[in-house]
Amino acid sequence: MKFVKKHLLILCFCLIFFDVKGFTQTQSVSKTDSSSINLVLNHLNNILTKKPDSAIILAKQIITASEKAGYLKGQAKANQYLGSIMINAKEYKSSIPYFENAINIFSQLKDKKSAADAIYKMAYAYNYLGESKVTIGYYKKALENYIKIKDSVGIAKTYNNLAIVYDTNGDYGTAIDFYFKTYQIDKKIGRTKLLGPDLNNIGQLFETLDIHDKAAEYLQKSINASEAINDSASLCYSYESLATVYLNQKKTEKALVLLKKSLLFSNVIPNDDIISLIYADISRAFLTVNKIDSAKVYLDKSLKISEQRQIPYNTAFGMIYEAQLFNKINKPFKAISSANDGLKTAKKIGSIPLEINLLIELKSAYAQIENYKLAFETQEKAINLSKDLNTGETIKKITALLLTKEYEKKEISQNAKRAIKDEFIKNKLNNKNLLIVIFIIITLFTIVISIILYLNHKKQKEANELLMIKNDEIDRNRSEIKDQAFELAAHNEIKDRLFTIISHDLRKPIHQLSSVINLLEENLLNREEMEHIMPSISESVKDTSELLDSLLFWAKSQMKGFKLRIIETHIKVFIDEKLNHLQQNAKEKEIQIVNEVANDILIKIDELLMSIILRNLVSNAIKFSNAGDKISISFSEDKDNFNLLVMDTGAGMNNEQLGDLFTPKVKSTKGTKDEVGSGLGLIFCKDLIEKSGGRLLVSSELGSGSEFCLKIPKYN
């Protein structure tokens, strides 16, 4: 807490009227004016951490005196100090009413800075109570106030704490963005003491995403920044974070060296939060090399601190390794108890990563006692949570790396701008000196000045002409960049949807296979059960294979040098073969598919391309048709094209849906039986047929069905 030394002498005078040791002069306090109350508030600020019990008594007396004097600011500040005292005492719930009082009064006074500070501290209290949604709400409210008053320090610290909450909850894209914003602001305003912690947070997030090289890079930057200013506290955190990287890479000896360094620096702070984590990490390291006794010693220390100091995250974190320890020494019932206790805490604070690790240990314990039913259910819970956390995890990693690259580019760009600015100032000074010389020459030589002015005018004209050319060039470049940005945004939207397909449609059968393999490894499936589930798994893998074929073909079509493989084909036979796989889907929905193409028609096509397009169009028609509807496929030709028509009597589309049909912003719509899709199939079809020189036309009426016309060029 900050000490206000400059008021020390005035405070001594003030203490004549106040009994600092006992704080019993309530009547004297109540009669003081606002100036005297402010002096006592300064003293209260100085004793918050040194004498908390005395500080509580004094703060309540200040509230009483301020109420009698009608001094709202005194009431607000005293309430805010009481809230801070409660936080220091780990009485987070008790702190909230005081902060609410402070916020209400500061809002009446229109003191946005003080209101923002009180909101920020209340968010901090809610965070320790495990109320992540409420925490985020209050931090955002504090951030809004700090931005309005342009308080860079407030903005930076709020971004940092928001990033930590999002990081804990598994929202890594938002977290990395806020971590970088924090680092940029701290660097800009010269808060060098915080650069080490900022870089440490970024490194930890990369490690969470298993991007080990980036994690090590930023954690080493954090260590370098902290060593440059001899910041022991930041070094303690950075060494612990880098040790975690080594633990995840099974480099136990390196990790232990760093953890011992971190523990040494923790004595300088001291901070129960980090000390508890260090002990848990050391326990984890010893568990890795099966030094059970040593692991238990450090684990007990970690849990004792986290439980005494009410640090729920650390408690749940330690419970993971307590359950692991009991599993290793064949005490499954104790492992079950520890894992369940840890799960309660992890759920309360909303930490999905902790829940997953605890469920893994719980599954192992159930397996040890041969309760395979609970083991399987627990494993399914872990897999489902992993899906929630890891859906599109590849996209999250790419997003984090792209954001990092963007910030690093921005930093290089800012350095370049500073260099240009310095060069500009230097040139400006040189020009100024030149003008002085010219002025002297003008005063001495009248004739020479005319020549110099003429030459100078000529040079200026050339410079202006050159500047106009450069400005025109800049405008053209800006326009090109804008067009490229628009195109890139569209491509990015398609890319994100493509990653969604990969992360959802391809992961499902893989998860099914993984679950079956786990059941087989643990002898939980007999042959009869295996034969029962194999057809559905085979069908799922077949669908996935077809999806992969489509994606790979589309990806190849985006590459330079892509060529079609044109062969002459009996189009009716070809269509029948491709529809064979879809007939079952149509039959299940009581939909009739009719191939009206004549038997003797031969046309030249790329069979793989046509197979992908036909499958997508017919699947789409099945998806949006009802029982009793009909899908017909017919053929015609004109001078330049063969025309293949896919018509249905299904749901149809309105004008708005037709307008968005082939754009990235189109959203996947559920079918008549709630079938789901990616929304990209028709975009792929249009892209593929256009690359082959053809066109895809569509007409539709809501409630009457749709007609897709595939115009295939007559290849030579």
XYZ file of C-alpha atoms in Angstrom:
716
model
C 0.000 0.000 0.000
C 1.246 3.507 -0.897
C 2.573 5.722 1.955
C 1.820 9.476 1.848
C 5.008 10.830 3.450
C 4.512 14.491 2.499
C 1.556 14.782 4.913
C 3.479 13.420 7.887
C 3.945 16.719 9.776
C 0.347 17.837 9.251
C -0.795 14.401 10.382
C 1.121 14.731 13.658
C -0.794 17.928 14.361
C -4.044 16.216 13.493
C -3.346 13.337 15.867
C -3.642 15.713 18.819
C -7.394 15.441 18.251
C -7.434 11.694 17.536
C -6.296 8.804 19.718
C -4.369 6.813 17.064
C -3.693 3.818 19.314
C -7.181 3.340 20.670
C -9.264 5.367 18.194
C -11.794 6.160 20.939
C -12.328 9.874 20.226
C -15.473 9.356 18.170
C -17.004 12.631 19.268
C -13.907 14.611 18.181
C -13.883 12.970 14.761
C -17.520 13.765 14.169
C -16.944 17.485 14.690
C -14.034 17.869 12.283
C -14.475 19.516 8.933
C -13.645 17.938 5.567
C -9.966 18.991 5.743
C -9.456 17.202 9.063
C -11.276 14.120 7.757
C -8.974 14.062 4.723
C -5.921 14.109 7.018
C -7.285 11.144 8.968
C -8.018 9.358 5.672
C -4.342 9.777 4.733
C -3.340 8.208 8.043
C -5.861 5.400 7.494
C -4.253 4.687 4.115
C -0.866 4.293 5.838
C -2.032 1.770 8.462
C -4.302 -0.428 6.281
C -1.870 -3.345 6.147
C 0.141 -2.605 9.312
C -2.749 -2.371 11.789
C -5.875 -3.788 10.127
C -7.943 -4.011 13.338
C -7.216 -0.392 14.237
C -7.830 0.625 10.624
C -11.332 -0.928 10.699
C -12.267 1.038 13.831
C -10.896 4.295 12.420
C -12.637 3.797 9.042
C -16.018 3.306 10.735
C -15.437 6.439 12.839
C -14.618 8.392 9.653
C -17.891 7.189 8.077
C -19.848 8.381 11.146
C -18.047 11.745 11.198
C -18.489 12.219 7.434
C -22.212 11.444 7.660
C -22.662 14.039 10.421
C -20.634 16.599 8.469
C -22.434 15.755 5.209
C -19.061 14.969 3.625
C -19.868 12.366 0.925
C -16.293 11.972 -0.297
C -15.151 11.009 3.215
C -17.896 8.372 3.447
C -16.981 6.940 0.038
C -13.237 6.742 0.697
C -13.696 5.165 4.139
C -16.029 2.518 2.648
C -13.473 1.837 -0.084
C -10.697 1.432 2.507
C -12.892 -0.963 4.530
C -13.403 -3.054 1.394
C -9.638 -3.153 0.823
C -9.034 -4.243 4.431
C -11.524 -7.104 3.973
C -9.730 -8.210 0.783
C -6.360 -8.200 2.570
C -7.939 -10.361 5.289
C -9.321 -12.733 2.577
C -12.863 -11.768 3.649
C -13.934 -11.266 0.043
C -17.683 -11.583 0.573
C -17.592 -9.066 3.423
C -15.771 -6.533 1.227
C -18.515 -6.274 -1.397
C -21.110 -4.145 0.537
C -18.405 -1.572 1.333
C -17.371 -1.305 -2.315
C -21.024 -0.997 -3.370
C -21.478 1.916 -0.936
C -18.309 3.558 -2.256
C -19.388 3.123 -5.901
C -22.843 4.629 -5.271
C -21.410 7.701 -3.517
C -18.603 8.244 -6.042
C -21.215 8.007 -8.821
C -23.296 10.705 -7.087
C -20.176 12.871 -6.912
C -19.432 12.091 -10.610
C -15.936 11.022 -9.539
C -15.339 8.533 -12.391
C -11.743 7.739 -11.376
C -12.618 6.752 -7.803
C -15.752 4.911 -8.957
C -13.674 2.948 -11.477
C -11.134 2.052 -8.756
C -13.904 0.783 -6.450
C -15.544 -1.235 -9.270
C -12.127 -2.719 -10.142
C -11.578 -3.841 -6.520
C -15.071 -5.313 -6.282
C -14.406 -7.327 -9.461
C -11.188 -8.543 -7.802
C -13.204 -9.747 -4.774
C -15.768 -11.556 -6.955
C -12.930 -13.271 -8.811
C -11.664 -14.824 -5.577
C -15.226 -15.918 -4.802
C -15.165 -17.891 -8.068
C -17.905 -15.770 -9.717
C -16.247 -15.458 -13.146
C -19.247 -14.028 -15.059
C -19.875 -11.354 -12.415
C -16.133 -10.652 -12.290
C -15.968 -10.061 -16.060
C -19.012 -7.772 -15.906
C -17.500 -5.503 -13.244
C -14.050 -5.449 -14.862
C -15.661 -4.353 -18.148
C -17.560 -1.623 -16.294
C -14.316 -0.427 -14.672
C -12.575 -0.528 -18.066
C -15.316 1.605 -19.611
C -14.792 4.292 -16.929
C -10.989 4.185 -17.257
C -11.246 4.596 -21.040
C -13.591 7.594 -20.648
C -11.125 9.405 -18.369
C -8.095 8.187 -20.388
C -6.468 6.536 -17.347
C -3.752 4.416 -19.009
C -2.709 2.686 -15.768
C -6.316 1.745 -14.988
C -6.890 0.506 -18.543
C -3.727 -1.630 -18.472
C -4.393 -3.271 -15.090
C -8.040 -3.997 -16.014
C -7.067 -5.539 -19.368
C -4.559 -7.700 -17.476
C -7.069 -8.989 -14.918
C -9.713 -9.584 -17.602
C -7.143 -11.572 -19.578
C -6.399 -13.726 -16.512
C -10.121 -14.513 -16.016
C -10.615 -15.389 -19.720
C -7.400 -17.451 -19.612
C -8.644 -19.412 -16.577
C -12.009 -20.036 -18.298
C -10.350 -21.295 -21.507
C -11.216 -18.292 -23.737
C -7.647 -18.049 -25.037
C -8.339 -15.839 -28.069
C -9.730 -13.013 -25.902
C -7.057 -13.601 -23.265
C -4.091 -13.273 -25.671
C -5.581 -10.080 -27.130
C -5.935 -8.473 -23.676
C -2.476 -9.660 -22.548
C -0.871 -7.957 -25.558
C -2.904 -4.782 -25.000
C -1.683 -4.714 -21.388
C 1.937 -5.159 -22.489
C 1.685 -2.439 -25.148
C 0.174 0.127 -22.761
C 2.699 -0.629 -19.980
C 5.552 -0.309 -22.472
C 4.163 2.940 -23.876
C 3.723 4.647 -20.487
C 7.060 3.372 -19.147
C 5.859 0.908 -16.488
C 9.026 -1.193 -16.892
C 8.426 -3.041 -13.615
C 5.328 -4.652 -15.137
C 6.829 -5.712 -18.479
C 8.218 -8.912 -16.915
C 4.814 -10.025 -15.521
C 3.075 -9.034 -18.794
C 5.449 -11.189 -20.862
C 5.114 -13.996 -18.293
C 1.322 -14.049 -18.763
C 1.710 -14.274 -22.551
C 4.222 -17.114 -22.185
C 1.935 -19.039 -19.816
C -0.958 -18.815 -22.273
C 1.169 -20.175 -25.119
C 2.128 -23.090 -22.864
C -1.565 -23.743 -22.174
C -2.046 -24.017 -25.951
C 0.979 -26.395 -26.170
C 2.897 -23.885 -28.317
C 6.090 -24.642 -26.383
C 8.565 -22.670 -28.505
C 6.569 -19.434 -28.215
C 5.996 -20.077 -24.510
C 9.735 -20.475 -23.864
C 10.500 -17.395 -26.003
C 8.166 -15.057 -24.101
C 9.040 -16.480 -20.681
C 12.735 -15.906 -21.408
C 11.857 -12.331 -22.449
C 10.037 -11.997 -19.124
C 13.104 -13.208 -17.207
C 15.366 -10.796 -19.138
C 13.044 -7.842 -18.457
C 12.840 -8.678 -14.735
C 16.598 -9.241 -14.385
C 17.268 -5.844 -16.009
C 15.545 -4.083 -13.081
C 16.347 -6.697 -10.369
C 12.662 -7.482 -9.857
C 12.671 -10.531 -7.564
C 8.876 -10.897 -7.496
C 8.547 -11.091 -11.282
C 11.523 -13.461 -11.526
C 9.794 -15.755 -9.043
C 6.714 -16.017 -11.297
C 8.699 -16.303 -14.549
C 10.939 -19.122 -13.264
C 7.839 -21.019 -12.074
C 6.162 -20.575 -15.476
C 9.239 -21.712 -17.434
C 9.523 -24.705 -15.092
C 5.961 -25.663 -16.090
C 7.059 -25.675 -19.753
C 9.884 -28.093 -18.891
C 7.530 -30.291 -16.814
C 5.152 -30.576 -19.765
C 8.131 -31.606 -21.936
C 9.209 -34.235 -19.330
C 12.440 -32.311 -18.592
C 12.117 -32.881 -14.856
C 15.668 -31.989 -13.767
C 15.617 -28.636 -15.580
C 12.196 -27.923 -14.086
C 13.380 -28.635 -10.531
C 16.361 -26.275 -10.934
C 14.028 -23.437 -11.959
C 11.480 -24.248 -9.240
C 14.186 -24.033 -6.571
C 15.198 -20.612 -7.947
C 11.559 -19.552 -7.916
C 11.134 -20.752 -4.329
C 14.231 -18.774 -3.308
C 12.827 -15.559 -4.805
C 9.404 -16.229 -3.239
C 10.918 -15.587 0.202
C 11.491 -11.977 -0.866
C 7.867 -11.313 -1.817
C 6.263 -13.289 0.082
C 3.059 -14.317 -1.709
C 1.064 -17.354 -0.598
C -0.503 -17.771 -4.039
C 2.780 -18.359 -5.925
C 4.389 -20.304 -3.049
C 1.449 -22.725 -3.089
C 1.818 -23.201 -6.869
C 5.593 -23.754 -6.615
C 5.111 -26.482 -3.991
C 2.467 -28.147 -6.205
C 4.830 -28.028 -9.215
C 7.686 -29.547 -7.179
C 5.323 -32.300 -6.049
C 4.366 -32.927 -9.678
C 8.059 -33.180 -10.648
C 8.755 -35.763 -7.934
C 5.641 -37.739 -8.945
C 7.001 -37.884 -12.502
C 10.157 -39.659 -11.275
C 8.182 -41.754 -8.710
C 9.681 -40.093 -5.600
C 6.413 -40.493 -3.740
C 7.550 -39.422 -0.254
C 9.121 -36.182 -1.501
C 6.066 -35.487 -3.642
C 3.746 -35.891 -0.641
C 5.787 -33.500 1.528
C 5.532 -30.658 -0.993
C 1.924 -31.448 -1.911
C 0.858 -31.223 1.743
C 2.596 -27.846 2.011
C 0.824 -26.591 -1.116
C -2.659 -27.679 -0.027
C -2.178 -26.357 3.507
C -1.393 -22.863 2.193
C -4.138 -22.784 -0.454
C -6.806 -23.993 2.009
C -5.723 -21.671 4.834
C -5.513 -18.643 2.523
C -8.710 -19.596 0.633
C -7.178 -19.775 -2.860
C -9.686 -22.029 -4.702
C -7.742 -22.365 -7.971
C -4.597 -23.563 -6.174
C -6.650 -25.946 -4.027
C -8.200 -27.608 -7.102
C -4.781 -27.622 -8.827
C -3.198 -29.400 -5.848
C -6.058 -31.928 -5.692
C -5.081 -33.152 -9.191
C -1.689 -34.297 -7.934
C -3.072 -35.587 -4.622
C -5.416 -37.868 -6.586
C -2.524 -38.834 -8.889
C -0.351 -39.661 -5.876
C -3.034 -41.912 -4.346
C -3.496 -43.669 -7.692
C 0.251 -44.332 -7.892
C 0.352 -45.922 -4.403
C -2.811 -47.996 -5.095
C -5.170 -46.122 -2.781
C -8.033 -45.601 -5.245
C -10.718 -44.675 -2.699
C -8.587 -41.801 -1.388
C -7.915 -40.778 -4.989
C -11.676 -40.737 -5.644
C -12.258 -38.543 -2.579
C -9.511 -36.072 -3.560
C -10.654 -35.889 -7.183
C -14.299 -35.277 -6.210
C -13.299 -32.534 -3.728
C -11.170 -30.919 -6.412
C -14.016 -31.128 -8.954
C -16.369 -29.237 -6.627
C -13.862 -26.396 -6.362
C -13.003 -26.406 -10.090
C -16.695 -26.233 -11.048
C -17.264 -23.381 -8.598
C -14.538 -21.243 -10.188
C -15.485 -22.348 -13.721
C -12.090 -23.802 -14.688
C -12.679 -26.439 -17.394
C -8.938 -27.374 -17.726
C -8.819 -28.266 -14.012
C -12.049 -30.294 -14.277
C -10.645 -32.331 -17.187
C -7.433 -33.255 -15.317
C -9.385 -34.189 -12.174
C -11.776 -36.380 -14.217
C -8.791 -38.202 -15.751
C -7.480 -39.101 -12.277
C -11.001 -40.055 -11.142
C -11.352 -42.417 -14.133
C -8.046 -44.116 -13.239
C -9.219 -44.612 -9.652
C -12.531 -46.170 -10.768
C -10.617 -48.474 -13.111
C -8.398 -49.618 -10.195
C -11.452 -50.712 -8.189
C -12.836 -52.358 -11.386
C -15.918 -50.125 -11.480
C -15.760 -49.896 -15.267
C -19.224 -48.377 -15.614
C -18.215 -45.280 -13.608
C -14.802 -45.278 -15.287
C -16.437 -45.121 -18.707
C -18.945 -42.426 -17.620
C -16.121 -40.344 -16.124
C -14.073 -40.734 -19.295
C -17.060 -39.571 -21.378
C -17.417 -36.486 -19.145
C -13.737 -35.665 -19.674
C -14.077 -36.135 -23.447
C -17.175 -33.906 -23.593
C -15.446 -31.194 -21.555
C -12.418 -31.509 -23.825
C -14.713 -30.978 -26.801
C -16.082 -27.813 -25.156
C -12.571 -26.587 -24.409
C -10.870 -27.825 -27.570
C -13.548 -27.197 -30.236
C -11.571 -25.461 -32.912
C -8.421 -25.622 -30.735
C -6.332 -25.541 -33.908
C -8.114 -22.319 -34.823
C -7.401 -20.936 -31.331
C -3.715 -21.731 -31.704
C -3.580 -20.164 -35.149
C -5.493 -17.120 -33.839
C -3.030 -16.747 -30.959
C -0.054 -17.021 -33.318
C -1.598 -14.590 -35.816
C -2.338 -12.094 -33.036
C 1.231 -12.461 -31.807
C 2.597 -11.933 -35.296
C 0.354 -8.880 -35.707
C 1.536 -7.329 -32.430
C 5.171 -8.091 -33.230
C 4.734 -6.486 -36.666
C 3.074 -3.502 -35.018
C 5.990 -3.157 -32.607
C 8.489 -3.237 -35.507
C 6.326 -0.715 -37.376
C 6.282 1.616 -34.368
C 10.080 1.463 -34.129
C 10.296 2.256 -37.834
C 7.938 5.203 -37.400
C 10.063 6.537 -34.541
C 13.160 6.244 -36.729
C 11.407 8.116 -39.553
C 10.266 10.788 -37.103
C 13.824 11.215 -35.778
C 15.110 11.465 -39.330
C 12.415 14.013 -40.129
C 13.373 16.172 -37.123
C 17.023 15.910 -38.093
C 16.230 16.987 -41.655
C 14.071 19.796 -40.335
C 16.955 21.103 -38.210
C 19.284 20.883 -41.197
C 16.798 22.846 -43.306
C 16.540 25.458 -40.569
C 20.328 25.892 -40.516
C 20.321 26.141 -44.282
C 17.735 28.935 -44.132
C 19.896 30.843 -41.627
C 22.871 30.613 -43.971
C 20.723 31.732 -46.886
C 19.424 34.682 -44.847
C 22.995 35.823 -44.095
C 23.929 35.506 -47.744
C 20.826 37.506 -48.720
C 21.830 40.371 -46.470
C 25.355 40.455 -47.922
C 24.777 39.709 -51.569
C 21.565 40.987 -53.141
C 22.303 39.604 -56.550
C 23.127 36.133 -55.244
C 19.859 35.978 -53.309
C 17.843 36.248 -56.516
C 19.664 33.258 -57.981
C 19.267 31.253 -54.779
C 15.534 32.059 -54.558
C 15.076 30.988 -58.153
C 16.893 27.705 -57.591
C 15.067 27.140 -54.329
C 11.719 27.782 -56.029
C 12.619 25.342 -58.782
C 13.609 22.668 -56.249
C 10.443 23.280 -54.253
C 8.327 22.883 -57.366
C 10.038 19.598 -58.195
C 9.578 18.444 -54.588
C 5.862 19.317 -54.699
C 5.434 17.461 -57.970
C 7.257 14.479 -56.491
C 5.109 14.725 -53.355
C 1.934 14.739 -55.440
C 3.136 11.638 -57.277
C 3.913 9.944 -53.957
C 0.507 10.942 -52.524
C -1.246 9.502 -55.572
C 0.772 6.319 -55.139
C -0.138 6.157 -51.441
C -3.843 6.625 -52.284
C -3.663 3.809 -54.837
C -1.880 1.553 -52.335
C -4.438 2.394 -49.659
C -7.280 1.482 -52.014
C -5.554 -1.783 -52.963
C -4.948 -2.614 -49.292
C -8.601 -1.918 -48.512
C -9.731 -4.240 -51.327
C -7.258 -6.897 -50.202
C -8.466 -6.545 -46.597
C -12.067 -7.063 -47.719
C -11.076 -10.106 -49.774
C -8.947 -11.437 -46.904
C -11.854 -11.023 -44.478
C -14.049 -13.110 -46.793
C -11.333 -15.763 -47.144
C -10.810 -15.764 -43.371
C -14.512 -16.314 -42.829
C -14.437 -19.316 -45.202
C -11.229 -20.524 -43.512
C -12.847 -20.303 -40.054
C -15.846 -22.251 -41.300
C -13.511 -24.792 -42.894
C -11.674 -25.223 -39.590
C -15.069 -25.662 -37.907
C -15.839 -28.534 -40.308
C -12.471 -30.104 -39.581
C -12.778 -29.647 -35.807
C -16.418 -30.852 -35.646
C -17.234 -33.265 -38.487
C -13.835 -34.999 -38.500
C -13.384 -35.110 -34.706
C -16.697 -36.911 -34.081
C -15.776 -40.295 -35.653
C -12.262 -40.001 -34.225
C -13.725 -39.521 -30.726
C -16.030 -42.511 -31.333
C -13.085 -44.675 -32.365
C -11.063 -43.399 -29.380
C -13.844 -44.321 -26.952
C -14.211 -47.815 -28.482
C -10.435 -48.378 -28.384
C -10.362 -47.354 -24.700
C -13.207 -49.767 -23.986
C -11.358 -52.548 -25.829
C -8.119 -51.807 -23.960
C -9.964 -52.098 -20.660
C -11.869 -55.242 -21.846
C -15.247 -53.543 -21.415
C -16.669 -54.718 -24.803
C -17.416 -58.314 -25.807
C -17.530 -59.563 -29.416
C -21.312 -59.358 -29.649
C -21.321 -55.693 -28.550
C -18.465 -54.966 -30.931
C -20.349 -56.471 -33.885
C -23.388 -54.367 -32.915
C -21.590 -51.006 -32.990
C -19.220 -51.686 -35.916
C -21.755 -50.884 -38.725
C -22.457 -47.385 -37.329
C -18.740 -46.709 -36.868
C -18.027 -47.989 -40.398
C -20.751 -45.715 -41.815
C -19.376 -42.739 -39.865
C -15.838 -43.389 -41.141
C -17.164 -43.714 -44.713
C -18.946 -40.328 -44.409
C -15.762 -38.817 -43.007
C -13.740 -40.270 -45.899
C -16.104 -38.675 -48.422
C -15.892 -35.344 -46.582
C -12.093 -35.553 -46.650
C -12.167 -36.310 -50.409
C -14.292 -33.198 -50.973
C -12.074 -30.988 -48.806
C -8.856 -32.286 -50.376
C -10.182 -31.852 -53.912
C -11.328 -28.301 -53.131
C -7.945 -27.539 -51.498
C -6.110 -28.833 -54.617
C -8.316 -26.633 -56.797
C -6.959 -23.575 -54.940
C -3.363 -24.396 -55.902
C -1.512 -23.181 -58.958
C -1.170 -25.754 -61.733
C -4.448 -27.524 -60.867
C -5.752 -29.492 -63.869
C -9.007 -31.330 -64.514
C -9.015 -35.013 -65.530
C -11.570 -35.059 -68.337
C -12.898 -38.429 -69.524
C -15.930 -39.465 -71.580
C -18.671 -40.824 -69.310
C -22.138 -42.411 -69.585
C -23.835 -39.726 -67.560
C -26.946 -41.734 -66.540
C -24.863 -44.686 -65.239
C -22.546 -42.251 -63.481
C -25.472 -40.499 -61.744
C -27.045 -43.829 -60.672
C -23.747 -44.929 -59.089
C -23.351 -41.687 -57.157
C -26.986 -41.641 -56.009
C -26.814 -45.202 -54.716
C -25.211 -44.087 -51.436
C -27.817 -41.320 -50.966
C -30.882 -43.488 -51.666
C -30.896 -44.804 -48.087
C -31.026 -41.253 -46.655
C -33.888 -40.391 -49.022
C -35.718 -43.624 -48.171
C -35.502 -42.866 -44.430
C -37.255 -39.517 -45.081
C -39.734 -41.111 -47.580
C -38.397 -38.991 -50.445
C -38.311 -40.238 -54.065
C -35.189 -39.653 -56.198
C -35.745 -40.031 -59.968
C -32.961 -40.094 -62.587
C -34.651 -38.831 -65.790
C -31.441 -38.746 -67.875
C -31.523 -40.826 -71.096
C -29.412 -44.018 -71.297
C -27.321 -43.238 -74.380
C -25.816 -39.847 -73.435
C -22.009 -39.579 -73.389
C -20.353 -36.376 -72.140
C -16.823 -35.375 -71.113
C -16.416 -34.537 -67.398
C -14.000 -34.698 -64.470
C -15.684 -37.544 -62.580
C -14.342 -36.638 -59.093
C -15.388 -32.998 -59.464
C -18.819 -33.961 -60.766
C -19.233 -36.564 -57.996
C -18.561 -33.960 -55.280
C -20.952 -31.408 -56.818
C -23.746 -33.930 -57.500
C -23.480 -35.404 -53.988
C -23.696 -31.922 -52.409
C -26.688 -30.826 -54.529
C -28.714 -34.013 -53.939
C -27.787 -34.154 -50.217
C -28.944 -30.535 -49.920
C -32.239 -31.386 -51.646
C -32.809 -34.360 -49.288
C -32.003 -32.177 -46.283
C -34.703 -29.610 -47.129
C -37.414 -31.973 -48.400
C -40.277 -33.557 -46.479
C -41.881 -36.983 -46.640
C -43.612 -37.449 -50.004
C -41.452 -34.885 -51.820
C -39.670 -35.729 -55.070
C -36.138 -35.018 -56.306
C -35.600 -35.302 -60.067
C -32.399 -35.130 -62.120
C -32.695 -34.263 -65.811
C -30.396 -33.388 -68.721
C -30.379 -30.953 -71.647
C -27.840 -29.165 -73.815
C -27.333 -25.934 -75.711
C -24.656 -24.625 -78.065
C -21.823 -24.336 -75.490
C -22.932 -26.341 -72.440
C -24.482 -29.527 -71.140
C -27.155 -28.684 -68.547
C -27.713 -30.980 -65.552
C -30.800 -30.002 -63.499
C -31.441 -31.066 -59.881
C -35.018 -30.171 -58.895
C -36.900 -30.774 -55.648
C -40.378 -30.060 -54.306
C -39.070 -29.291 -50.826
C -39.032 -26.244 -48.517
C -37.549 -23.755 -51.015
C -35.924 -20.391 -50.178
C -36.891 -16.722 -49.893
C -35.118 -13.893 -51.766
C -32.828 -13.050 -48.836
C -31.627 -16.655 -48.544
C -31.055 -16.787 -52.318
C -28.988 -13.589 -52.188
C -26.683 -14.948 -49.445
C -26.522 -18.521 -50.781
C -23.011 -18.376 -52.264
C -21.451 -15.885 -49.819
C -19.288 -16.645 -46.729
C -21.864 -15.044 -44.432
C -24.443 -17.722 -45.220
C -25.260 -19.695 -42.066
C -25.981 -23.399 -41.902
C -29.733 -24.018 -41.601
C -31.189 -27.148 -40.008
C -33.008 -29.511 -42.381
C -36.607 -30.662 -42.179
C -35.531 -33.298 -39.633
C -33.018 -31.052 -37.850
C -30.088 -32.258 -39.978
C -27.042 -30.014 -39.543
C -24.277 -29.045 -41.952
C -21.385 -26.628 -42.383
C -23.086 -24.160 -44.748
C -20.097 -24.309 -47.108
C -21.145 -27.135 -49.463
C -22.779 -24.887 -52.058
C -19.891 -22.387 -51.878
C -17.479 -25.253 -52.646
C -19.723 -26.439 -55.525
C -19.895 -22.981 -57.104
C -16.137 -22.480 -56.712
C -15.329 -25.892 -58.256
C -17.653 -25.612 -61.259
C -16.420 -22.071 -62.027
C -12.795 -23.269 -61.903
C -13.766 -25.901 -64.501
C -15.252 -23.223 -66.792
C -18.888 -23.879 -65.927
C -21.606 -22.140 -63.917
C -24.062 -23.008 -61.142
C -27.481 -21.305 -61.383
C -30.306 -21.514 -58.857
C -33.964 -20.543 -58.681
C -36.311 -21.174 -55.778
C -39.655 -20.247 -54.269
C -40.409 -20.586 -50.571
C -42.655 -23.589 -50.004
C -42.462 -24.806 -53.619
C -38.943 -26.206 -53.897
C -35.664 -25.310 -55.615
C -33.957 -25.878 -58.986
C -30.160 -26.009 -59.385
C -28.808 -25.896 -62.964
C -25.249 -27.138 -63.434
C -23.886 -25.780 -66.746
C -21.004 -28.045 -67.837
C -18.807 -26.733 -70.696
C -18.436 -28.922 -73.784
C -14.749 -29.836 -73.410
C -12.698 -30.451 -76.598
